Amino acid sequence: MVKEYSTFVSAPQGLPEGQEIKLAIKDLTPGPRKYDCRIVKAIVASSSDRIEGGDVLWLKSLVGITSPKPWAIKILEELGDSIPRPPYSELIQVTEALNEGLTLE
Amino acid sequence: MAFKDNREFIEALEKTGDVVVVKKEVDWDMEAGAISRRACELSGPAILFQKIKDYPEGYRIFAAPVATYRRVAIAMGLPADTPIKTIYDEYERREEDSIPPVVVKNGPCKENILLGDDIDLYRLPSPMCHDGDGGRYIGTWGFVASKDLDNEWANWGMYRFHVNNQRSLAMSPAPGSNLGMVLRQQYLPQKLPLPVAAVVGADPLSSIAASAGYAVGRNEADLAGGLRQEPVELIKCETNDLLVPAHAEIVIEGEILPDVSAAEGPFGEYPGYRSRGFEPKLYCRVTAITYRNSPILTMSNLGVPPDDSHVGGCLSTAVSVKRRVEQAGVPVVDCYVPPEGAAFMAIVSVKKGGNEVAQTIGNAIGRRRAWISKIIVVDDDVDVFDMRQVIHALSVKCHSTRGIFLKDTPPGTGNPFSPCDDAEEKKHSIGAVAVFDCTWPSHWPKDQIPVKASFNTIYPQEIRDRVLANWSEYGL
Ligand SMILES: Cc1cc2nc3c(=O)[nH]c(=O)nc-3n(C[C@H](O)[C@H](O)[C@H](O)COP(=O)(O)O)c2cc1C
Ligand SMILES: [Mn+2]
């Protein structure tokens, strides 16, 4: 069964396709555990036909607006539930914090 | 007698018709949020949702506890129709008489205790308040209890928090909040975890106390006692030394980790916009969950005014603004933070106004932080609680260039939730304040000051007396 996830990004076009990145994703499986957050290493693509056996990834802007067309995601590794960064570090978005050095705009 | 818990408060609201009990099953995933949002926008009642999808019978959500002044009055033990000014005056009076809490051995918040492998936040019906929120906010009208490292100061602060997963919360106290300060100054340098207790569904006045900007080093539990006019009963946590209200519905014990963050936000916030992203905030590892039988989770679904944050949450803001203005030597009469202004606006009336007075007020309010960004200063013939009078004064007494003072405030002082700030301003928390001086210039001679053309001010006493005495004879 294809699963559905969502995440928030500064700009969908900034997400590198077909390359390993780290993301904080929310599990959209209906039921009492919906919106569970996981940090994962994954490959994403703007279209499902570019990832074999991928799941659905809904992208939301930083103010929570969902892009109309979902992306695809293949989860490669579970990385727990936290971001390795002390509290009150410089203001940064989650996806940037997880992928330092990568330009995501 | 103060309400010892939300259950007694809900009973009182039922008697006055200020709560509606919804028996029809509702979905925790946006439906409960949408209902209470609309009810707030209609200045409607509080809502007790009795059946929540996916959750056992008896697990309830109580929405919008103090989103009207009627409910604030009831929470304070005053008649429901108490005028706003009387509520403000009473709050100010009680705030001065703090009463320390008492510690008890048993309390209903311990009816269920989840420890170790049993810890599971998904056993509680945390709502997805709005579409597009970053998570299920179990803490929208809850507060976080913590202590400083010397164990002397027990702080309660109302900060939003959402479920991260089964065993962790994402919390959002601002760096300048009391919890943020203690964490940054005392715990992070030593890489120590900071013990906390997240309290959901405390009695109404303890919750309001937690939203107050109480001085550094002072315990909000004392303020809660003052507002309640009797001590709050506190009970010790299971996995740390913190004290929490014994009659709270849900207590989530945990520790904020010093080396990691949790993905937090966005959220439809109190300015009435969802304006800010998905950021690494505090990660709280849960060490215990305790809750009452048939727990009642409180929800304040923030957004466009009026909701709890703009009504119950602004009382303390107005009192502290008034005190700061007094300390600056200004003869202030009243201060009101109107719900319509979403806590961004304060209206201050003064005995004697003028240019310098207005600027002094602006500087006093914006000194530490510029979260209130629009300040309207009026003479004391204007009732600050009456928006018709305030808009009239703003329109005709505030000179459109000489009467408006604009000031940028330093990095770190701005309101992180301000929807009109650009990305750079948000990044550095740069603030801006505008003061609207609606008072007569102090150098104008008395006999040159325009005369207000109102019944009470433009007729001789004798005419007024006659008109009043004959009012009904005129057929009016
Ligand atoms: C409904 C509501 C939600 C709030 N959420 C937050 C929050 O997430 N972070 C924050 O720093 N302040 C928040 N505040 C403001 C604080 O409660 C307020 O600044 C209070 O003084 C904090 O306590 P402290 O002074 O002990 O830090 C909120 C206020 C209300 C009424
Ligand atoms: Mn405090």
CSV table of N, CA, C and O in Angstrom, one decimal, chain B residues 363-430:
chain,number,residue,atom,x,y,z
B,363,ASN,N,7.9,54.8,24.3
B,363,ASN,CA,9.2,54.3,24.8
B,363,ASN,C,9.1,53.3,25.9
B,363,ASN,O,9.7,52.3,25.9
B,364,ALA,N,8.2,53.6,26.8
B,364,ALA,CA,8.0,52.7,28.0
B,364,ALA,C,7.5,51.4,27.6
B,364,ALA,O,7.9,50.3,28.0
B,365,ILE,N,6.5,51.4,26.7
B,365,ILE,CA,5.9,50.1,26.3
B,365,ILE,C,6.8,49.3,25.5
B,365,ILE,O,6.9,48.1,25.6
B,366,GLY,N,7.6,49.9,24.6
B,366,GLY,CA,8.4,49.2,23.7
B,366,GLY,C,9.8,49.0,24.2
B,366,GLY,O,10.7,48.5,23.4
B,367,ARG,N,10.1,49.3,25.5
B,367,ARG,CA,11.4,49.2,25.9
B,367,ARG,C,12.0,47.8,25.9
B,367,ARG,O,13.1,47.6,25.3
B,368,ARG,N,11.4,46.9,26.5
B,368,ARG,CA,11.9,45.5,26.6
B,368,ARG,C,11.7,44.8,25.3
B,368,ARG,O,12.5,44.1,24.7
B,369,ARG,N,10.4,44.8,24.8
B,369,ARG,CA,10.1,44.2,23.6
B,369,ARG,C,8.9,44.9,22.9
B,369,ARG,O,8.0,45.4,23.6
B,370,ALA,N,8.9,44.9,21.6
B,370,ALA,CA,7.9,45.7,20.9
B,370,ALA,C,6.8,44.8,20.4
B,370,ALA,O,6.5,44.8,19.2
B,371,TRP,N,6.2,43.9,21.2
B,371,TRP,CA,5.2,43.0,20.8
B,371,TRP,C,3.9,43.8,20.6
B,371,TRP,O,3.1,43.4,19.7
B,372,ILE,N,3.7,44.8,21.3
B,372,ILE,CA,2.6,45.7,21.1
B,372,ILE,C,3.1,46.8,20.1
B,372,ILE,O,4.0,47.5,20.5
B,373,SER,N,2.5,46.9,18.9
B,373,SER,CA,3.2,47.8,18.0
B,373,SER,C,2.3,49.0,17.6
B,373,SER,O,2.8,49.9,16.9
B,374,LYS,N,1.1,49.1,18.1
B,374,LYS,CA,0.3,50.2,17.8
B,374,LYS,C,-0.2,50.7,19.2
B,374,LYS,O,-0.9,50.0,19.9
B,375,ILE,N,0.1,52.0,19.5
B,375,ILE,CA,-0.3,52.5,20.8
B,375,ILE,C,-1.1,53.8,20.6
B,375,ILE,O,-0.6,54.7,19.9
B,376,ILE,N,-2.3,53.8,21.1
B,376,ILE,CA,-3.2,54.9,20.9
B,376,ILE,C,-3.2,55.6,22.3
B,376,ILE,O,-3.6,55.0,23.3
B,377,VAL,N,-2.9,56.9,22.3
B,377,VAL,CA,-2.9,57.7,23.6
B,377,VAL,C,-4.1,58.7,23.5
B,377,VAL,O,-4.2,59.4,22.5
B,378,VAL,N,-4.9,58.7,24.5
B,378,VAL,CA,-6.1,59.5,24.5
B,378,VAL,C,-6.2,60.3,25.8
B,378,VAL,O,-5.7,59.9,26.8
B,379,ASP,N,-6.9,61.5,25.7
B,379,ASP,CA,-7.2,62.2,26.9
B,379,ASP,C,-8.2,61.4,27.8
B,379,ASP,O,-8.9,60.6,27.2
B,380,ASP,N,-8.4,61.8,29.0
B,380,ASP,CA,-9.2,60.9,29.9
B,380,ASP,C,-10.7,61.2,29.8
B,380,ASP,O,-11.5,60.5,30.5
B,381,ASP,N,-11.1,62.0,28.8
B,381,ASP,CA,-12.5,62.1,28.6
B,381,ASP,C,-13.0,61.0,27.6
B,381,ASP,O,-14.2,60.8,27.4
B,382,VAL,N,-12.0,60.3,27.1
B,382,VAL,CA,-12.3,59.1,26.2
B,382,VAL,C,-12.3,57.8,27.0
B,382,VAL,O,-11.3,57.6,27.8
B,383,ASP,N,-13.4,57.0,26.9
B,383,ASP,CA,-13.4,55.8,27.6
B,383,ASP,C,-12.7,54.7,26.7
B,383,ASP,O,-13.1,54.4,25.6
B,384,VAL,N,-11.5,54.3,27.2
B,384,VAL,CA,-10.7,53.4,26.4
B,384,VAL,C,-11.4,52.1,26.1
B,384,VAL,O,-11.0,51.4,25.1
B,385,PHE,N,-12.4,51.7,26.8
B,385,PHE,CA,-13.1,50.5,26.6
B,385,PHE,C,-14.2,50.6,25.6
B,385,PHE,O,-14.8,49.6,25.2
B,386,ASP,N,-14.4,51.8,25.1
B,386,ASP,CA,-15.5,52.0,24.1
B,386,ASP,C,-14.8,52.3,22.8
B,386,ASP,O,-14.4,53.5,22.5
B,387,MET,N,-14.8,51.4,21.8
B,387,MET,CA,-14.1,51.5,20.6
B,387,MET,C,-14.7,52.7,19.7
B,387,MET,O,-14.0,53.3,18.9
B,388,ARG,N,-16.0,53.0,19.9
B,388,ARG,CA,-16.6,54.1,19.2
B,388,ARG,C,-15.9,55.4,19.5
B,388,ARG,O,-15.5,56.2,18.7
B,389,GLN,N,-15.7,55.6,20.8
B,389,GLN,CA,-15.0,56.8,21.3
B,389,GLN,C,-13.5,56.8,20.9
B,389,GLN,O,-13.0,57.9,20.5
B,390,VAL,N,-12.9,55.6,20.9
B,390,VAL,CA,-11.5,55.6,20.6
B,390,VAL,C,-11.3,55.9,19.1
B,390,VAL,O,-10.4,56.7,18.7
B,391,ILE,N,-12.1,55.3,18.2
B,391,ILE,CA,-12.0,55.6,16.8
B,391,ILE,C,-12.3,57.0,16.5
B,391,ILE,O,-11.6,57.7,15.6
B,392,HIS,N,-13.2,57.6,17.2
B,392,HIS,CA,-13.5,59.0,17.0
B,392,HIS,C,-12.3,59.9,17.4
B,392,HIS,O,-11.9,60.7,16.6
B,393,ALA,N,-11.7,59.6,18.5
B,393,ALA,CA,-10.5,60.4,18.9
B,393,ALA,C,-9.4,60.2,17.9
B,393,ALA,O,-8.7,61.2,17.5
B,394,LEU,N,-9.1,59.0,17.5
B,394,LEU,CA,-8.1,58.7,16.6
B,394,LEU,C,-8.3,59.5,15.3
B,394,LEU,O,-7.4,60.1,14.7
B,395,SER,N,-9.5,59.5,14.8
B,395,SER,CA,-9.8,60.1,13.5
B,395,SER,C,-9.7,61.6,13.6
B,395,SER,O,-9.2,62.2,12.6
B,396,VAL,N,-10.1,62.3,14.7
B,396,VAL,CA,-10.2,63.7,14.7
B,396,VAL,C,-9.1,64.4,15.5
B,396,VAL,O,-8.8,65.6,15.3
B,397,LYS,N,-8.5,63.7,16.5
B,397,LYS,CA,-7.6,64.4,17.4
B,397,LYS,C,-6.1,64.0,17.1
B,397,LYS,O,-5.2,64.6,17.7
B,398,CYS,N,-5.9,63.0,16.3
B,398,CYS,CA,-4.5,62.6,16.0
B,398,CYS,C,-4.1,63.3,14.7
B,398,CYS,O,-4.7,63.0,13.7
B,399,HIS,N,-3.2,64.2,14.8
B,399,HIS,CA,-2.7,64.9,13.6
B,399,HIS,C,-1.9,63.9,12.7
B,399,HIS,O,-1.1,63.1,13.2
B,400,SER,N,-2.3,63.9,11.4
B,400,SER,CA,-1.8,62.8,10.6
B,400,SER,C,-0.3,62.8,10.3
B,400,SER,O,0.3,61.8,9.8
B,401,THR,N,0.4,63.9,10.6
B,401,THR,CA,1.9,63.8,10.6
B,401,THR,C,2.4,64.1,12.0
B,401,THR,O,3.1,63.2,12.5
B,402,ARG,N,2.1,65.2,12.6
B,402,ARG,CA,2.7,65.6,13.9
B,402,ARG,C,2.3,64.6,15.0
B,402,ARG,O,2.9,64.6,16.0
B,403,GLY,N,1.1,64.0,14.8
B,403,GLY,CA,0.6,63.2,15.9
B,403,GLY,C,1.0,61.7,15.9
B,403,GLY,O,0.6,60.9,16.7
B,404,ILE,N,1.8,61.3,14.9
B,404,ILE,CA,2.2,59.9,14.8
B,404,ILE,C,3.7,59.8,14.9
B,404,ILE,O,4.4,60.4,14.2
B,405,PHE,N,4.1,58.9,15.8
B,405,PHE,CA,5.5,58.7,16.1
B,405,PHE,C,5.9,57.3,15.7
B,405,PHE,O,5.2,56.3,16.1
B,406,LEU,N,6.9,57.2,14.8
B,406,LEU,CA,7.3,55.8,14.3
B,406,LEU,C,8.7,55.5,14.8
B,406,LEU,O,9.6,56.4,14.8
B,407,LYS,N,8.9,54.3,15.2
B,407,LYS,CA,10.2,53.9,15.7
B,407,LYS,C,10.5,52.5,15.4
B,407,LYS,O,9.7,51.6,15.7
B,408,ASP,N,11.7,52.2,14.9
B,408,ASP,CA,12.2,50.8,14.8
B,408,ASP,C,12.8,50.4,16.1
B,408,ASP,O,13.4,51.3,16.8
B,409,THR,N,12.6,49.2,16.5
B,409,THR,CA,13.2,48.8,17.8
B,409,THR,C,14.3,47.8,17.5
B,409,THR,O,14.3,47.1,16.4
B,410,PRO,N,15.2,47.6,18.4
B,410,PRO,CA,16.5,46.8,18.1
B,410,PRO,C,16.2,45.3,17.9
B,410,PRO,O,15.1,44.8,18.3
B,411,PRO,N,17.1,44.7,17.2
B,411,PRO,CA,17.0,43.2,17.0
B,411,PRO,C,16.7,42.5,18.3
B,411,PRO,O,17.2,42.9,19.3
B,412,GLY,N,15.9,41.5,18.2
B,412,GLY,CA,15.5,40.7,19.4
B,412,GLY,C,14.3,41.3,20.1
B,412,GLY,O,13.8,40.6,21.0
B,413,THR,N,13.8,42.4,19.7
B,413,THR,CA,12.7,43.0,20.5
B,413,THR,C,11.4,42.9,19.7
B,413,THR,O,10.3,43.1,20.2
B,414,GLY,N,11.4,42.5,18.4
B,414,GLY,CA,10.2,42.4,17.6
B,414,GLY,C,9.4,41.2,18.0
B,414,GLY,O,9.8,40.3,18.7
B,415,ASN,N,8.1,41.3,17.4
B,415,ASN,CA,7.2,40.2,17.7
B,415,ASN,C,7.4,39.1,16.6
B,415,ASN,O,7.1,39.4,15.4
B,416,PRO,N,7.8,37.9,17.0
B,416,PRO,CA,8.1,36.9,16.0
B,416,PRO,C,6.9,36.5,15.2
B,416,PRO,O,7.0,35.9,14.1
B,417,PHE,N,5.7,36.8,15.7
B,417,PHE,CA,4.5,36.4,14.9
B,417,PHE,C,3.9,37.5,14.1
B,417,PHE,O,2.8,37.3,13.5
B,418,SER,N,4.6,38.6,14.0
B,418,SER,CA,4.0,39.8,13.3
B,418,SER,C,3.9,39.5,11.8
B,418,SER,O,4.9,39.3,11.1
B,419,PRO,N,2.7,39.4,11.3
B,419,PRO,CA,2.5,38.9,9.9
B,419,PRO,C,3.1,39.9,8.9
B,419,PRO,O,3.4,39.5,7.8
B,420,CYS,N,3.2,41.2,9.3
B,420,CYS,CA,3.6,42.2,8.3
B,420,CYS,C,5.1,42.4,8.2
B,420,CYS,O,5.7,43.1,7.4
B,421,ASP,N,5.9,41.7,9.1
B,421,ASP,CA,7.3,41.8,9.0
B,421,ASP,C,7.9,40.9,7.9
B,421,ASP,O,7.4,39.8,7.6
B,422,ASP,N,8.9,41.5,7.2
B,422,ASP,CA,9.5,40.7,6.1
B,422,ASP,C,10.5,39.7,6.6
B,422,ASP,O,10.8,39.6,7.8
B,423,ALA,N,11.0,38.9,5.7
B,423,ALA,CA,11.9,37.7,6.1
B,423,ALA,C,13.1,38.2,7.0
B,423,ALA,O,13.4,37.6,8.0
B,424,GLU,N,13.7,39.3,6.6
B,424,GLU,CA,14.9,39.8,7.3
B,424,GLU,C,14.5,40.3,8.7
B,424,GLU,O,15.2,40.0,9.7
B,425,GLU,N,13.4,41.0,8.8
B,425,GLU,CA,12.9,41.4,10.1
B,425,GLU,C,12.6,40.2,11.0
B,425,GLU,O,12.9,40.2,12.2
B,426,LYS,N,11.9,39.2,10.4
B,426,LYS,CA,11.6,38.0,11.2
B,426,LYS,C,12.9,37.4,11.7
B,426,LYS,O,13.0,37.0,12.8
B,427,LYS,N,13.8,37.2,10.8
B,427,LYS,CA,15.1,36.5,11.1
B,427,LYS,C,15.8,37.2,12.3
B,427,LYS,O,16.3,36.5,13.2
B,428,HIS,N,15.8,38.5,12.4
B,428,HIS,CA,16.5,39.2,13.5
B,428,HIS,C,15.5,39.7,14.5
B,428,HIS,O,16.0,40.4,15.4
B,429,SER,N,14.2,39.4,14.4
B,429,SER,CA,13.2,39.9,15.4
B,429,SER,C,13.4,41.4,15.5
B,429,SER,O,13.4,41.9,16.7
B,430,ILE,N,13.4,42.1,14.4
B,430,ILE,CA,13.4,43.6,14.5
B,430,ILE,C,12.0,44.1,14.6
B,430,ILE,O,11.1,43.6,13.9
